[in-house]
Every structure is written in C-alpha cells, then in structure tokens.
Coordinates of C-alpha atoms and ligand atoms in Angstrom, one line a residue:
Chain A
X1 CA -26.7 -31.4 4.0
X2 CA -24.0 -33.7 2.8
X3 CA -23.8 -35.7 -0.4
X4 CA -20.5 -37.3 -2.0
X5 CA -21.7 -39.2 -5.6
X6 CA -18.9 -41.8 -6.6
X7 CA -15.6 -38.8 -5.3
X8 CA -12.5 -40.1 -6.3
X9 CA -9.6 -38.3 -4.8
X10 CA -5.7 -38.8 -6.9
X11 CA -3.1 -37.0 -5.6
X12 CA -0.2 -36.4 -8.5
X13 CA 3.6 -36.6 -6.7
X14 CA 5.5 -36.0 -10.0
X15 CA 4.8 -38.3 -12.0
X16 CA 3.8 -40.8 -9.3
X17 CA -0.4 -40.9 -8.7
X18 CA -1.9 -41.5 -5.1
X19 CA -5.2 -42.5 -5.0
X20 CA -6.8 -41.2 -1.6
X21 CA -10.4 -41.6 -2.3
X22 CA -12.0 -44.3 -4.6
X23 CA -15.5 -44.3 -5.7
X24 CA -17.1 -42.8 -2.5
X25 CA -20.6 -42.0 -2.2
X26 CA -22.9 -41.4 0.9
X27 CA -25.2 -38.6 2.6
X28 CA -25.1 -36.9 5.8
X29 CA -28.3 -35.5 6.8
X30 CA -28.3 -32.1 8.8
X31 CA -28.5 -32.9 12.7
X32 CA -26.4 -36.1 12.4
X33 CA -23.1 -36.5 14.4
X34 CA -21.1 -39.1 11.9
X35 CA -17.6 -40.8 12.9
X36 CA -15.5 -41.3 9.9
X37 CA -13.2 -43.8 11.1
X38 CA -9.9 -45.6 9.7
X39 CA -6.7 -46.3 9.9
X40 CA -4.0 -43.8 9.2
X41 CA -3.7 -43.1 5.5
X42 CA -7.6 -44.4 4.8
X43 CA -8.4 -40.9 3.5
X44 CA -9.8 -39.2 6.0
X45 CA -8.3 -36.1 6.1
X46 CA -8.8 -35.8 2.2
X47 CA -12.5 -36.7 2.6
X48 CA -13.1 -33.7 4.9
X49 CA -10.8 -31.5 3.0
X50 CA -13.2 -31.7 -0.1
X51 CA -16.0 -30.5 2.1
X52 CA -15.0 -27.2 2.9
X53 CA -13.4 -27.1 -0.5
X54 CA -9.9 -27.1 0.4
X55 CA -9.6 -29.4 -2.5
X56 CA -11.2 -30.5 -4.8
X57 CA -12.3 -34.0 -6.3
X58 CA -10.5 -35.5 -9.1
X59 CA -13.7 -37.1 -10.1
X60 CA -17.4 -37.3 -9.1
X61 CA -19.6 -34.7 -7.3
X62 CA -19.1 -33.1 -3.9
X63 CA -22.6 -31.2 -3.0
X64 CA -22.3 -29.2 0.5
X65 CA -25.5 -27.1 1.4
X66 CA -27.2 -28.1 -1.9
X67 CA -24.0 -26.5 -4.0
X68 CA -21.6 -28.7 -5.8
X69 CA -18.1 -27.2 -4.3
X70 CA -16.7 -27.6 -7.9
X71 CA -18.5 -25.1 -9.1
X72 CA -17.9 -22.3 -6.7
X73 CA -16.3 -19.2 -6.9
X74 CA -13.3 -17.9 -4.6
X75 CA -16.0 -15.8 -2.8
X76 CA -18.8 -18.3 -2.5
X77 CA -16.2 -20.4 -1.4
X78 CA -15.3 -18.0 1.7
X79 CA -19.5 -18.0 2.1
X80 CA -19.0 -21.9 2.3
X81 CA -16.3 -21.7 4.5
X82 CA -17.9 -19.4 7.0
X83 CA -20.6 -21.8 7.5
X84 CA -17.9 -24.8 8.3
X85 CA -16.5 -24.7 11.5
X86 CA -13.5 -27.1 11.2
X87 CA -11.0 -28.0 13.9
X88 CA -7.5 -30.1 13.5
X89 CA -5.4 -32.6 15.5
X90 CA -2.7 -29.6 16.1
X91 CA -5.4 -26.6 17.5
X92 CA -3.0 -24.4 15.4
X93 CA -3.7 -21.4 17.7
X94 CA -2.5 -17.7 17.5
X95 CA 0.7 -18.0 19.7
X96 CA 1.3 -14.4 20.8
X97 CA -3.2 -13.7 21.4
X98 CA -4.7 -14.8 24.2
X99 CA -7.7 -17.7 24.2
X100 CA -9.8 -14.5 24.2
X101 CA -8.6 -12.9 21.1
X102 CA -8.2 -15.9 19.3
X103 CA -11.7 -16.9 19.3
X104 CA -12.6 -13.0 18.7
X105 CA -10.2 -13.2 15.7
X106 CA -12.6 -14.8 13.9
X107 CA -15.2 -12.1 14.3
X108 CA -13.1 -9.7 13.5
X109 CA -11.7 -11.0 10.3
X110 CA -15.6 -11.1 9.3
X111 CA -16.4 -8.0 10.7
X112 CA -18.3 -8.6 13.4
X113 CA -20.0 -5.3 15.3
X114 CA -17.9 -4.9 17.9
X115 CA -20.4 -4.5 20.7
X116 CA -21.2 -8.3 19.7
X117 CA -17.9 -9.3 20.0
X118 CA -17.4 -10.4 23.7
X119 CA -20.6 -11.8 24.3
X120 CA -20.5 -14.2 21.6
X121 CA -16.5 -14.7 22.3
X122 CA -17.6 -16.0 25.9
X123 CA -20.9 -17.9 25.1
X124 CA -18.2 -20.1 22.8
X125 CA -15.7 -20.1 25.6
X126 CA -18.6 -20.9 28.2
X127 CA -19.6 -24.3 25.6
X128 CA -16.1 -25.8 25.8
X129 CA -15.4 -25.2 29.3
X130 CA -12.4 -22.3 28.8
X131 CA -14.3 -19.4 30.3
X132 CA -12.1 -19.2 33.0
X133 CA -8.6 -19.2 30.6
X134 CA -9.9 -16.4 28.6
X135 CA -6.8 -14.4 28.9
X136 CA -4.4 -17.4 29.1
X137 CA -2.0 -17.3 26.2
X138 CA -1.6 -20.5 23.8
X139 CA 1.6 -21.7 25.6
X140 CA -0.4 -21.7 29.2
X141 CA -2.7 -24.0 28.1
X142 CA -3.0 -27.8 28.1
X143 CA -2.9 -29.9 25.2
X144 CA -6.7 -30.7 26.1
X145 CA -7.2 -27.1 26.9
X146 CA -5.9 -25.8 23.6
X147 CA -8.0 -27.8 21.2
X148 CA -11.1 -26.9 23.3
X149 CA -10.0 -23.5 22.4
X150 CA -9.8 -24.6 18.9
X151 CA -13.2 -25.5 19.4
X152 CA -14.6 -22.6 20.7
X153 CA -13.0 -20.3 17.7
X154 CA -14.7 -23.0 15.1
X155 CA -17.9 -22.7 16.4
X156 CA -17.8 -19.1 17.6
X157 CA -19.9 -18.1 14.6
X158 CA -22.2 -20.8 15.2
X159 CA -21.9 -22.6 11.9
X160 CA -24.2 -25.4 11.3
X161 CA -21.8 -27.3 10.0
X162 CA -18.6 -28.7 12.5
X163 CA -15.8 -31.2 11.2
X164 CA -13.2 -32.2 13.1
X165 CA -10.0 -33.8 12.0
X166 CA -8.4 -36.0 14.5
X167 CA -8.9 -33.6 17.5
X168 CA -7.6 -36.0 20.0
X169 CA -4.8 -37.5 18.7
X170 CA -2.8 -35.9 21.0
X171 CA -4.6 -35.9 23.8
X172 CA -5.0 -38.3 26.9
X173 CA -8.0 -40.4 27.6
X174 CA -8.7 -37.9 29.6
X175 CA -8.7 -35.0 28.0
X176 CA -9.9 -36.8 25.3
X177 CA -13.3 -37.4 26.9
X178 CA -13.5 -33.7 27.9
X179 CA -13.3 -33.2 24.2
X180 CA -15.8 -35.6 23.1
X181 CA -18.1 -34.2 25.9
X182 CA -17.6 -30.8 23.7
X183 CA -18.6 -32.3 20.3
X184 CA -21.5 -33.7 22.3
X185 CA -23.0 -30.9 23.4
X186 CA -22.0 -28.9 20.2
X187 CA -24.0 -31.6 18.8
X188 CA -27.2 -31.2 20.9
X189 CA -27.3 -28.0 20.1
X190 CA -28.3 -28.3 16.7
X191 CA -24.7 -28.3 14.8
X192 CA -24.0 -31.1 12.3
X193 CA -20.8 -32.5 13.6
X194 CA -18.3 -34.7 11.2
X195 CA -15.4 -36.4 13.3
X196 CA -12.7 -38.4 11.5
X197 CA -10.5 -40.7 14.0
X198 CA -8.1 -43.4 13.6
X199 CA -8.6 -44.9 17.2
X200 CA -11.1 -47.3 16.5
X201 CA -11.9 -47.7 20.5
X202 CA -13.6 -43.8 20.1
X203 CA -15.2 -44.7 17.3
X204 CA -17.3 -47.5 19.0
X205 CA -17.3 -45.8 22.6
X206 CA -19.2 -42.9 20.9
X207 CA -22.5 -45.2 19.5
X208 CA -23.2 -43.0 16.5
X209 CA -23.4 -43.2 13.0
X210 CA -19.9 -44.6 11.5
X211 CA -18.7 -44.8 8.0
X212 CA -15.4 -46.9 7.9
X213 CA -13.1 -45.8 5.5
X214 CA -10.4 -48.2 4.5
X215 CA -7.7 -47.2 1.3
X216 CA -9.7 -45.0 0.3
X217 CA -12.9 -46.7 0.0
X218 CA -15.9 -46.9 2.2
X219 CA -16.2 -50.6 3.8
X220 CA -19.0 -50.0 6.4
X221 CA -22.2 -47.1 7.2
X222 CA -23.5 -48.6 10.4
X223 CA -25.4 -47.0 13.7
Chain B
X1 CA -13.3 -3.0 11.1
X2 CA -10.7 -0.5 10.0
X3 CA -9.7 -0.5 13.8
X4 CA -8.9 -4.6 13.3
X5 CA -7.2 -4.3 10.3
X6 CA -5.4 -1.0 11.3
X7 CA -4.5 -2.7 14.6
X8 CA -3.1 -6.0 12.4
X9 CA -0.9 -3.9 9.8
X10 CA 0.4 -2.3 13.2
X11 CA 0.9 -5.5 14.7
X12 CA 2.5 -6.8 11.5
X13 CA 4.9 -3.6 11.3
X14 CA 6.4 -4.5 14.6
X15 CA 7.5 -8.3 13.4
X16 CA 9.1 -7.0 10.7
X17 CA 11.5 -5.0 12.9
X18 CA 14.7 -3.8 11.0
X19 CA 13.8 -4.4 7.9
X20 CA 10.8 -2.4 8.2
X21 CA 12.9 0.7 9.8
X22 CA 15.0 0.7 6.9
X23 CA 12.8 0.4 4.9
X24 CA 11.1 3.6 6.6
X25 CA 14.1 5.2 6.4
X26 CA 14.7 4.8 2.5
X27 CA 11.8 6.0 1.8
X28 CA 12.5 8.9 4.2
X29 CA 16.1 9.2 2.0
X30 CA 14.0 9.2 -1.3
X31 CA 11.2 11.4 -0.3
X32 CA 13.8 14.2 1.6
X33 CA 16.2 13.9 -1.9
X34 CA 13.2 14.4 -4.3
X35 CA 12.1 17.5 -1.7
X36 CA 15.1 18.7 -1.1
X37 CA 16.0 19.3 -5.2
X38 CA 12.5 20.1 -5.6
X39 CA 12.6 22.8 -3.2
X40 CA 16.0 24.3 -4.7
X41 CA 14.0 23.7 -8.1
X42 CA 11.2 25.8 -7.2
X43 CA 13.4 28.7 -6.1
X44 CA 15.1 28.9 -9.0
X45 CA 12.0 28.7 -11.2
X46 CA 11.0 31.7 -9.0
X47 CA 14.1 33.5 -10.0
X48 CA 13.5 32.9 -13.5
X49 CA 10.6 34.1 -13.5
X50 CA 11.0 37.8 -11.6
X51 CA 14.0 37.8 -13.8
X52 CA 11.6 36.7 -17.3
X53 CA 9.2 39.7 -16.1
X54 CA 12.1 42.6 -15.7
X55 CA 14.0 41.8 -19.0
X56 CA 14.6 44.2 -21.6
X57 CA 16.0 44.6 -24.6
X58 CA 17.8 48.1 -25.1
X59 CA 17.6 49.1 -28.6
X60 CA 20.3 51.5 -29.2
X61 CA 19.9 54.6 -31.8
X62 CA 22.5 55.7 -34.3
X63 CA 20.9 59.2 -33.8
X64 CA 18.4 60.8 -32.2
X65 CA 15.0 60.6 -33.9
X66 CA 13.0 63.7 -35.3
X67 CA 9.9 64.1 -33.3
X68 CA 7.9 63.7 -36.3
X69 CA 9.7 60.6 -37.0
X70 CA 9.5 58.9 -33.6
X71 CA 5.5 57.4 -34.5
X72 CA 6.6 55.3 -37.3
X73 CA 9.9 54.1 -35.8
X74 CA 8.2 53.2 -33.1
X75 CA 5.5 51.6 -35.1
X76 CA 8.0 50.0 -37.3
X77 CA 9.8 48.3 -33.7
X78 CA 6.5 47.2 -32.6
X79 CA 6.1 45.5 -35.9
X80 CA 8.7 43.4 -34.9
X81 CA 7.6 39.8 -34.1
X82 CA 8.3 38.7 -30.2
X83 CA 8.0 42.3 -29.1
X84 CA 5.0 42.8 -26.2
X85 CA 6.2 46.9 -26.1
X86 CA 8.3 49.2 -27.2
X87 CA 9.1 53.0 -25.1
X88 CA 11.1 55.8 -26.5
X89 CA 13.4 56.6 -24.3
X90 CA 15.6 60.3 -25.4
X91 CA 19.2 60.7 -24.6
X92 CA 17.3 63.5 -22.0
X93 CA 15.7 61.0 -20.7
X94 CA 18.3 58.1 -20.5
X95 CA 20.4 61.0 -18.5
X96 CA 17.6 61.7 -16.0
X97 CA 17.7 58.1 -15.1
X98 CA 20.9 57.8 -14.6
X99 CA 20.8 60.5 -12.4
X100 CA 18.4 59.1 -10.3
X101 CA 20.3 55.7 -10.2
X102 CA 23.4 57.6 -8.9
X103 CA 21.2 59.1 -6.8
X104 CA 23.7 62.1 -4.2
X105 CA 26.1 61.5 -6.7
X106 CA 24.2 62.9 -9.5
X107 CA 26.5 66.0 -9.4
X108 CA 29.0 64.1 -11.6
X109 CA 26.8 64.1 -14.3
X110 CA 26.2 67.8 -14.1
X111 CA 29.6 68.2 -14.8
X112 CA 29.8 66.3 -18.0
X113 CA 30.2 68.7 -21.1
X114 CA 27.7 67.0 -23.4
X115 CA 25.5 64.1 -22.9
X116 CA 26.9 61.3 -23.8
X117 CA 24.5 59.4 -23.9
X118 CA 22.4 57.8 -26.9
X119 CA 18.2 57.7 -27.1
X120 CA 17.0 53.6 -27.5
X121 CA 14.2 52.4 -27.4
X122 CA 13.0 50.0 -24.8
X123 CA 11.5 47.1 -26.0
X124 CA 9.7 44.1 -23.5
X125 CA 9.8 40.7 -25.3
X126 CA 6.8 38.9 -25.7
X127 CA 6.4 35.4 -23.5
X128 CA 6.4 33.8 -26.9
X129 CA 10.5 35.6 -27.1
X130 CA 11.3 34.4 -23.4
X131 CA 13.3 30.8 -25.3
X132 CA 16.7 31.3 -26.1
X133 CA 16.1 30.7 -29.5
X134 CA 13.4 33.1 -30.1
X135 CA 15.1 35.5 -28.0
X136 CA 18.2 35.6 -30.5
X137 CA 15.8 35.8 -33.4
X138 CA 14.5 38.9 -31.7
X139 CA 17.6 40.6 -31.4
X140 CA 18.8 39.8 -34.8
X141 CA 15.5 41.3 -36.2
X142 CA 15.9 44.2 -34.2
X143 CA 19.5 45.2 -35.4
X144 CA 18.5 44.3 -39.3
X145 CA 16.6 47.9 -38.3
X146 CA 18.1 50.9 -40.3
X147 CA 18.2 53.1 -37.5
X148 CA 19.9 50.6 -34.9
X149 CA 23.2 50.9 -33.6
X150 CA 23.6 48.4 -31.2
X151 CA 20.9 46.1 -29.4
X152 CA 21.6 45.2 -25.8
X153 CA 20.4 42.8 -23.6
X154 CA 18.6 40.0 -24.0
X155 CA 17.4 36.5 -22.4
X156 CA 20.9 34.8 -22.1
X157 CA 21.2 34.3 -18.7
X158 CA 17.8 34.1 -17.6
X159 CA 17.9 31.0 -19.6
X160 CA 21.1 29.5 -18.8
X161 CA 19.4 29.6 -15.2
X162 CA 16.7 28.2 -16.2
X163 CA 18.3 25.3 -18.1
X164 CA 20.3 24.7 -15.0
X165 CA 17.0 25.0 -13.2
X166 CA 15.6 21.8 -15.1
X167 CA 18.9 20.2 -15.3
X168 CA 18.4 19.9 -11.4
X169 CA 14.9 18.7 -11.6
X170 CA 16.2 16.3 -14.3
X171 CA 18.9 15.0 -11.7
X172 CA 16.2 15.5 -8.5
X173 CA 14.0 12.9 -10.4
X174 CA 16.4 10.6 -11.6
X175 CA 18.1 10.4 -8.0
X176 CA 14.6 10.3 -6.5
X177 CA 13.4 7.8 -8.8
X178 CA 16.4 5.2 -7.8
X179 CA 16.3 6.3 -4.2
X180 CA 12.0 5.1 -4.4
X181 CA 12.8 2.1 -6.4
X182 CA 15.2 1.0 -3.7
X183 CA 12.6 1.7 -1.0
X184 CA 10.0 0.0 -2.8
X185 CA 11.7 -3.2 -3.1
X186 CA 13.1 -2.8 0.9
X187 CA 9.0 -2.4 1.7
X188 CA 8.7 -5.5 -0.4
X189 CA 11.1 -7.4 1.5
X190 CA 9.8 -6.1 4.8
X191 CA 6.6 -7.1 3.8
X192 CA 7.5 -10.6 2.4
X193 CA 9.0 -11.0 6.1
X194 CA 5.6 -10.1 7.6
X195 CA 3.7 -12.5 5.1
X196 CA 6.1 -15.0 6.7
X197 CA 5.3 -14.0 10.1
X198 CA 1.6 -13.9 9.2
X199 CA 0.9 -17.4 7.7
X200 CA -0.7 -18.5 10.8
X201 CA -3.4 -15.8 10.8
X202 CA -3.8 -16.2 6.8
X203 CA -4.1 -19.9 7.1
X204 CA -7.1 -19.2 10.2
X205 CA -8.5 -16.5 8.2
X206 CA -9.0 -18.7 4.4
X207 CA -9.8 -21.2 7.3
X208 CA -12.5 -18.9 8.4
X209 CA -14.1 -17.4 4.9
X210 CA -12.2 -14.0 5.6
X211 CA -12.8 -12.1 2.3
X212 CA -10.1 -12.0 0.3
X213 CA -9.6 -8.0 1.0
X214 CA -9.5 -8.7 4.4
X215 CA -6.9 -11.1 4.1
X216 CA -4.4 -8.5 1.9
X217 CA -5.4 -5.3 3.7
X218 CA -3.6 -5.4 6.3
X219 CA -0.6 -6.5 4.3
X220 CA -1.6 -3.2 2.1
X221 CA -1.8 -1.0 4.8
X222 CA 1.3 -2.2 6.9
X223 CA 3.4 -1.2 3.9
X224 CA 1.4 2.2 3.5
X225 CA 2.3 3.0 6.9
X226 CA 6.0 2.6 6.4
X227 CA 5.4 4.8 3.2
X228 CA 3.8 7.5 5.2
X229 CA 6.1 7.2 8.3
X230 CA 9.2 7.7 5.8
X231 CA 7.4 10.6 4.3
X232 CA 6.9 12.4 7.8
X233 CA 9.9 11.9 8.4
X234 CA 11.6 13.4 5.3
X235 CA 9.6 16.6 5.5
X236 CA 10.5 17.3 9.2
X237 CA 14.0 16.9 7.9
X238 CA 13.4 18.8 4.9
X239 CA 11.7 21.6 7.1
X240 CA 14.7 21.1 9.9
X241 CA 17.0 21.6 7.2
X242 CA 15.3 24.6 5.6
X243 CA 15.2 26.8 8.7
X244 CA 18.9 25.5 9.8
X245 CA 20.0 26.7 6.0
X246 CA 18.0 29.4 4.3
X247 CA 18.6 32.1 7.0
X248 CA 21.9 31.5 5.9
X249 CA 22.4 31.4 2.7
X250 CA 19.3 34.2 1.9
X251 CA 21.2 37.2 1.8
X252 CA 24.2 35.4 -0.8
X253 CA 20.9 34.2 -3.1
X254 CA 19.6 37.9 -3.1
X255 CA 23.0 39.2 -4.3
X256 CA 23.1 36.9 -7.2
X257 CA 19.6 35.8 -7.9
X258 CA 17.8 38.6 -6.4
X259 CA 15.3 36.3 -4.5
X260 CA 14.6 38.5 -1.6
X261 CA 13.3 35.8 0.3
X262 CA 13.9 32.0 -0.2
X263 CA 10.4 29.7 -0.1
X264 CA 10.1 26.7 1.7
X265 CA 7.5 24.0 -0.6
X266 CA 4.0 24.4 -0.5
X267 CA 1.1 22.9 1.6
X268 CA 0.3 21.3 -1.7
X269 CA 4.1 19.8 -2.3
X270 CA 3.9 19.2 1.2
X271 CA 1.1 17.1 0.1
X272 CA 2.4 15.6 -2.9
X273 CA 5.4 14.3 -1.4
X274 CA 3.3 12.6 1.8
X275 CA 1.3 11.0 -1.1
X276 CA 4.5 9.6 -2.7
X277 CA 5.1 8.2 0.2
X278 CA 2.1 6.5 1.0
X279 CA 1.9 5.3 -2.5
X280 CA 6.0 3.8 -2.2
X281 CA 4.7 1.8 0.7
X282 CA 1.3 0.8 -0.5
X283 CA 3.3 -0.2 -3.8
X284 CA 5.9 -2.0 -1.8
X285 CA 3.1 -3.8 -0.1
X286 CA 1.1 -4.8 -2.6
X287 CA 4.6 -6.4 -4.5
X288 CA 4.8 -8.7 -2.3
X289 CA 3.1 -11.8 -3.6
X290 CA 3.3 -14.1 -0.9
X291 CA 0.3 -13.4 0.5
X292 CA -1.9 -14.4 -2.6
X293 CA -1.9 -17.9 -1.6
X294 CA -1.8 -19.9 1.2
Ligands
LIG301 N1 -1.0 -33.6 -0.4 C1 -0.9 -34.9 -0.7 N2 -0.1 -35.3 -1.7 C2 0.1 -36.6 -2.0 N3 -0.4 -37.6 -1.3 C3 -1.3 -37.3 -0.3 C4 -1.5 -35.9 0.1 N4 -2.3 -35.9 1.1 C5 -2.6 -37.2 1.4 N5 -2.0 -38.0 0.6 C6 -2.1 -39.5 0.5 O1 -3.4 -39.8 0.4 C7 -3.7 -40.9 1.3 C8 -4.8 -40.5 2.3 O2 -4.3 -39.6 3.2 P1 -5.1 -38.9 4.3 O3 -6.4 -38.4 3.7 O4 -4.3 -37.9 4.9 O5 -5.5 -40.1 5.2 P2 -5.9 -40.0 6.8 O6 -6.3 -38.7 7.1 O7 -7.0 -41.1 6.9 O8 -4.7 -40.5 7.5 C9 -2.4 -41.4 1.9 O9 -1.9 -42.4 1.2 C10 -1.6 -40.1 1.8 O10 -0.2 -40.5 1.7
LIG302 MG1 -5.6 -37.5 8.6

C-alpha cells in the first residue's frame, strides 16, 4: 500500500539546507496499524506529509496506492487525497459549524448526494463516540472531544488509508486512551492506520508495528 | 451541490461585511451611471431619428416652371446624388398649405393681393445624405442648379444633436468605465478579505481532495452575487428615478425635441446592465488570487 525507496527529504531556509529525511526506505502493507515514533524534530511530520503529497521528496521514490506521488497531477493528486484520511495534533476544526456540519463538510465539498449525507455523517460520529455532540459547536467541546471529531471528518468517507500526526499531544492520558480506542477500532475495521508520536510510552503501550525514526533516518522496524 | 456552494459564497458574503456593501454599492453607482446616460442616450437617439425621417430640404425656384418643363427639372433634381425624392410643390400649392397650417386664420391669406409665395421643390435626402458632411454636399449641389434660388433646410441640427447624443455616450462610458474599475477592484478587496476568512475551509477542503473548482467557486460566485446585488440595485434606482423625473420633464422634451413620450431602457438593456453587473463581480472575484494556493 505503502513503499518509500531510499526518500530523502532537504528543506532549503535561504540559503541554509535542512535535511528532514535521509535515505528512508520501508513498506506498509494494507491492513497494518504502524507507529512511527521519535523524538521531536526526527521527521515525522515530513514523512507523512510526502504520503498524501503535500510535499514532495527531494530524492528517492514515494509510491502510495501503487502510483509514485511525484508523478501526479493536481487532480490525481485530489483523487489521492480523497482516499487519505489524515488528522493533526491541533483538530483544526470549522469554528463557527457545528461537529455535525463539520464532518458533513467533507461530503459536501465532494459532492456527496444529499440524501446520503446524514447517515454517513452519524455512522462516523457513532465510531468515535461524538454522536451525542452532533450539534455542539467547536468551542463546546473538549480537547479529547475535538480531535475525535477530527476523526470522524477524516474517515467520514471511509478512506482506506488513515494517518495521524500527533493526535494526542495535547490531550490527557485520558483522553488520550479514548483516542487510541478510536484508531483501534478504525483499525479493525479494515482502514490502514499510520500514527506518528513522540511519547515513546504510546508507542510501546500500543504493541504494534514500530518504525523509529531518529534525525531523519530510520533506526528500528520492530513488532 | 450548487445549494453547498451557493450556501458557502453566501456564507462568505456575510464575513466580508462592509467591504462587501461597498463594494455592492459601487457597482450599484457604476451600473445606475452607465444606465442613467444610457437611458438619456437612447432618447436622444430616438429624437434623432423621428427628426432624420421628417427632414427636408426646400429647394426654392427663381420662377415658376412651365408644365412642360416640370418632368425634366424634376428629373434633373432627382439626378442629384443623396436625394431619396423629389415633389413639385407650386406656389398654389405652397399657399394651400399654409392655409391649412394657419388653420381659422386662413382668412389673412385671402386678403393678400398676390401670392407671395415661390414653387420649390421638395426634396427627402437619402440615408447615405443624413452626415453632416454629405448633407452640405447635397445642398451645395442642389443650388449649383440653374433654376435654384435659394435651398433651405437641411441636416444641421439634427446632427449637432446627434453629436451631442454620442458625446454623452462617450462621457456615459468613460464615467461608467472608471466607476466599474473602482468596483471591481473594491469586489477584489472584499473578496481577498473572504479568502482570508476562508483559509480554514480551503486548507480542510485541499485536505480533503476538493476539486479545484470547488475550492474557487464559491469564491467566484460570492463576488458574482455582489455584482448582481449592485445591479438590482441600480435599476430600481434607475427605474425610481425615471418615474420620479420623466413625468416631469416630458412635456419640456416634447417642446424642444418633440419626443412625445420619454422611454425608459429596454427588457434587453435591462438585461445587459444585470449582466454587467454579474460580470463586475464575477471579475472582481476571480482577481483575487489568494485563493490559488494554500
Ligand atoms: N517547512 C520546513 N522548513 C524548514 N525546515 C523544516 C520544515 N519542516 C520541518 N523542518 C525541519 O525538518 C526536521 C523534521 O521536522 P518534522 O518532520 O516536523 O519532525 P517531527 O514531526 O518528527 O517533529 C526538523 O529539523 C524541522 O526543523
Ligand atoms: Mg511533527
């Protein structure tokens, strides 16, 4: 589903080059739930960046879905993108739309039938746990509540792909594990799930497949 | 999906607030300016032309023609280039008009001693004629004739109202013209603003693989809707105006222009004008880059 051959990753500040990524190379296979793990700065954020092409490598092949990202055009790389759910450490919700019409944003911006629309808005809603906070507004929620609302819009469409960018580094332990419960069953239903975290205390507490990023370069694919 | 991105550019019209009222009303000032002269315009360009159909040039005779004459003098004025017809009219028959003209007063005539007045012969320029220029050439052909005395008449007026007629349109554009380049650039700013106020549902939609139409429509249509909103507005006060003012000012245009009745613009100007508008704001809209990228 996945395959990075020797990515490099240099970001150019002026004149000043920052390497992210170095000579990275691994596979994810479809139905896998991998933690990338590392300490701030490792390059995790770049690394799942390049997979739903919102940049691209400075060197060496990034292949999502069989296509090499590179190589895609501005509308293939919506296609890509609409097969990517991908959710942040800040849920970056709609302020003035309820939880309701945030997740049903999506649809709409892709043109969903309407009919469709609120049936599929609450089956995501029902997954993460929010289907009594439909029409709670972004500043009602919880920070735990929020980023399971994040969650819901990501996978609203159902994509077979999920990655997930620090979604609990603001959260409590708590609401933490309410999250990771999520993933979990987001998981088990059949979604490849990609989960980048610098708390290495998650990272073991999960028991899945890890890949250890450290400045940039892979240092361990264990589990 | 119209419905979602018609209730966005809606949505997106309300967060830009002021600017987006001004710039409603700018293109309401542009659109009502370019009606307004356009409406005068067209009015005049009516008068021209009644006044373009009824001229005539009186050809005045040093004496009255022999009846076996009159043929080939009229032949000979019909020869003339830039004249559509030419009709004899006798000194008998020049005096029986002006009795009718004087109408109950016709008795002073009857108690002139002669008639003093001389035969002409009528003569209806050709459209080719109707320019000044041509209309000058005309009468200057016309008294080269032998048996002219005096040619009266002519286009002279007719055009001077008519150049005054596209001296206004000139003005009405030009006016226009600034008034819509101010209220495109005012759309634009609006519309940067709502890009601004946007980049959180831009960011979700790129997120998302929103097509790229669907990411700049609403951004189109937001600015169209200021366009059109300006335009209604500008023809109900073009039409507000026009029934305040033209009850008015009709009979003093029938005196001197004699227009009987002023017209208001057209369904299809009507049209034109709404168009315009929509266009301004689309324009407006579209200017504004920001929403290209991300
Ligand atoms: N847009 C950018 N421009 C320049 N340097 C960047 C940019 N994004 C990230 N970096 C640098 O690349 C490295 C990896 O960053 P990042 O991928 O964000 O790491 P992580 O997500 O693991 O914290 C860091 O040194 C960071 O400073
Ligand atoms: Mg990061």
């Amino acid at each position: 589903m996945i395959e990075l051959h020797r990515v490099s990753k240099i970001y150019s500040v002026g004149p000043v080059k920052v390497p992210a990524l170095s000579d990275v190379s691994f596979r994810i296979d479809k139905g896998e739930f991998v933690v990338l793990a590392g300490p701030s700065g490792a390059g995790k954020t770049t690394l799942l960046r390049l997979l739903y092409r919102a940049d691209l490598p400075s060197d060496g092949e990034v292949e999502v879905f069989g296509s090499d990202v590179a190589s895609l055009r501005r509308a293939q790389v919506a296609a890509l993108r609409r097969s990517i759910g991908v959710v942040f450490q800040d849920a970056k919700l709609l302020p003035v739309r309820t939880v309701y019409e945030n997740v049903a944003f999506v649809l709409r911006v892709l043109g969903t039938p309407r009919r469709d629309i609120t049936a599929r808005v609450f089956d995501a809603l029902r997954v993460v746990g929010l289907s009594s906070r439909a029409q709670a507004y972004p500043a009602q929620l919880s920070q735990g509540e929020a980023q399971r609302a994040a969650l819901a819009r990501a996978i609203v469409r159902k994509p077979p792909l999920l990655l997930a960018d620090e979604p609990t580094g603001s959260l409590d332990d708590a609401m933490a594990a309410e999250v990771f419960e999520v993933l979990r069953d987001i998981w088990t239903g059949g979604t490849t799930v990609v989960l980048a975290t610098h708390q290495r205390r998650v990272a073991v507490a999960l028991r899945r497949r890890t890949l250890a990023l450290e400045a940039g370069r892979v240092v361990k694919d264990e589990g | 999906m119209f419905g979602f991105l018609m209730g966005e550019a809606l949505r997106d019209l309300r967060r830009a607030g002021r600017v987006a009222v001004s710039a409603i009303l700018l293109v309401t000032l542009s659109l009502a300016a370019l009606g307004g002269f356009w409406l005068v315009s067209a009015n005049l360009d009516r008068a021209v032309g009644r006044w373009r159909d009824r001229v005539r040039i009186i050809v005045y005779l040093k004496r009255e023609p022999a009846e076996a004459d009159l043929p080939q003098l009229l032949e000979r004025v019909h020869a003339v280039p830039g004249v559509a017809s030419a009709v004899y009219v006798s000194r008998a028959d020049a005096l029986r008009a002006l009795k009718q003209v004087l109408g109950k007063d016709a008795a002073v005539v009857d108690s002139l001693p002669t008639n003093p007045l001389p035969s002409s012969v009528e003569v209806t320029p050709a459209a080719t004629a109707a320019t000044p220029n041509a209309a000058h050439q005309l009468v200057e052909r016309l008294e080269a004739l032998s048996e002219v005395e005096e040619v009266a008449g002519g286009v002279d007026w007719v055009e001077r109202l008519s150049q005054w007629q596209r001296l206004l349109t000139t003005i009405g554009l030009g006016v226009g013209a600034v008034l819509a380049l101010a209220a495109i650039l005012t759309v634009t700013t609006a519309t940067t603003l709502v890009v601004h106020a946007r980049r959180r549902e831009t960011e979700i939609m790129r997120l998302v693989g929103a097509p790229e139409l669907t990411i700049r429509l609403p951004l189109l249509l937001q600015g169209m809707l200021q366009g059109l909103a300006g335009a209604v507005l500008a023809l109900a006060a073009l039409s507000a105006m026009y029934s305040v003012v033209a009850p008015r000012i009709e009979p003093l245009v029938s005196l001197t222009l004699g227009l009987p009745r002023l017209a208001f613009l057209t369904p299809l100007n009507l049209l034109a004008l709404t168009l315009a508008g929509a266009l301004l704001g689309a324009l407006g809209g579209w200017l504004a880059r920001g929403g290209r990228e991300a």
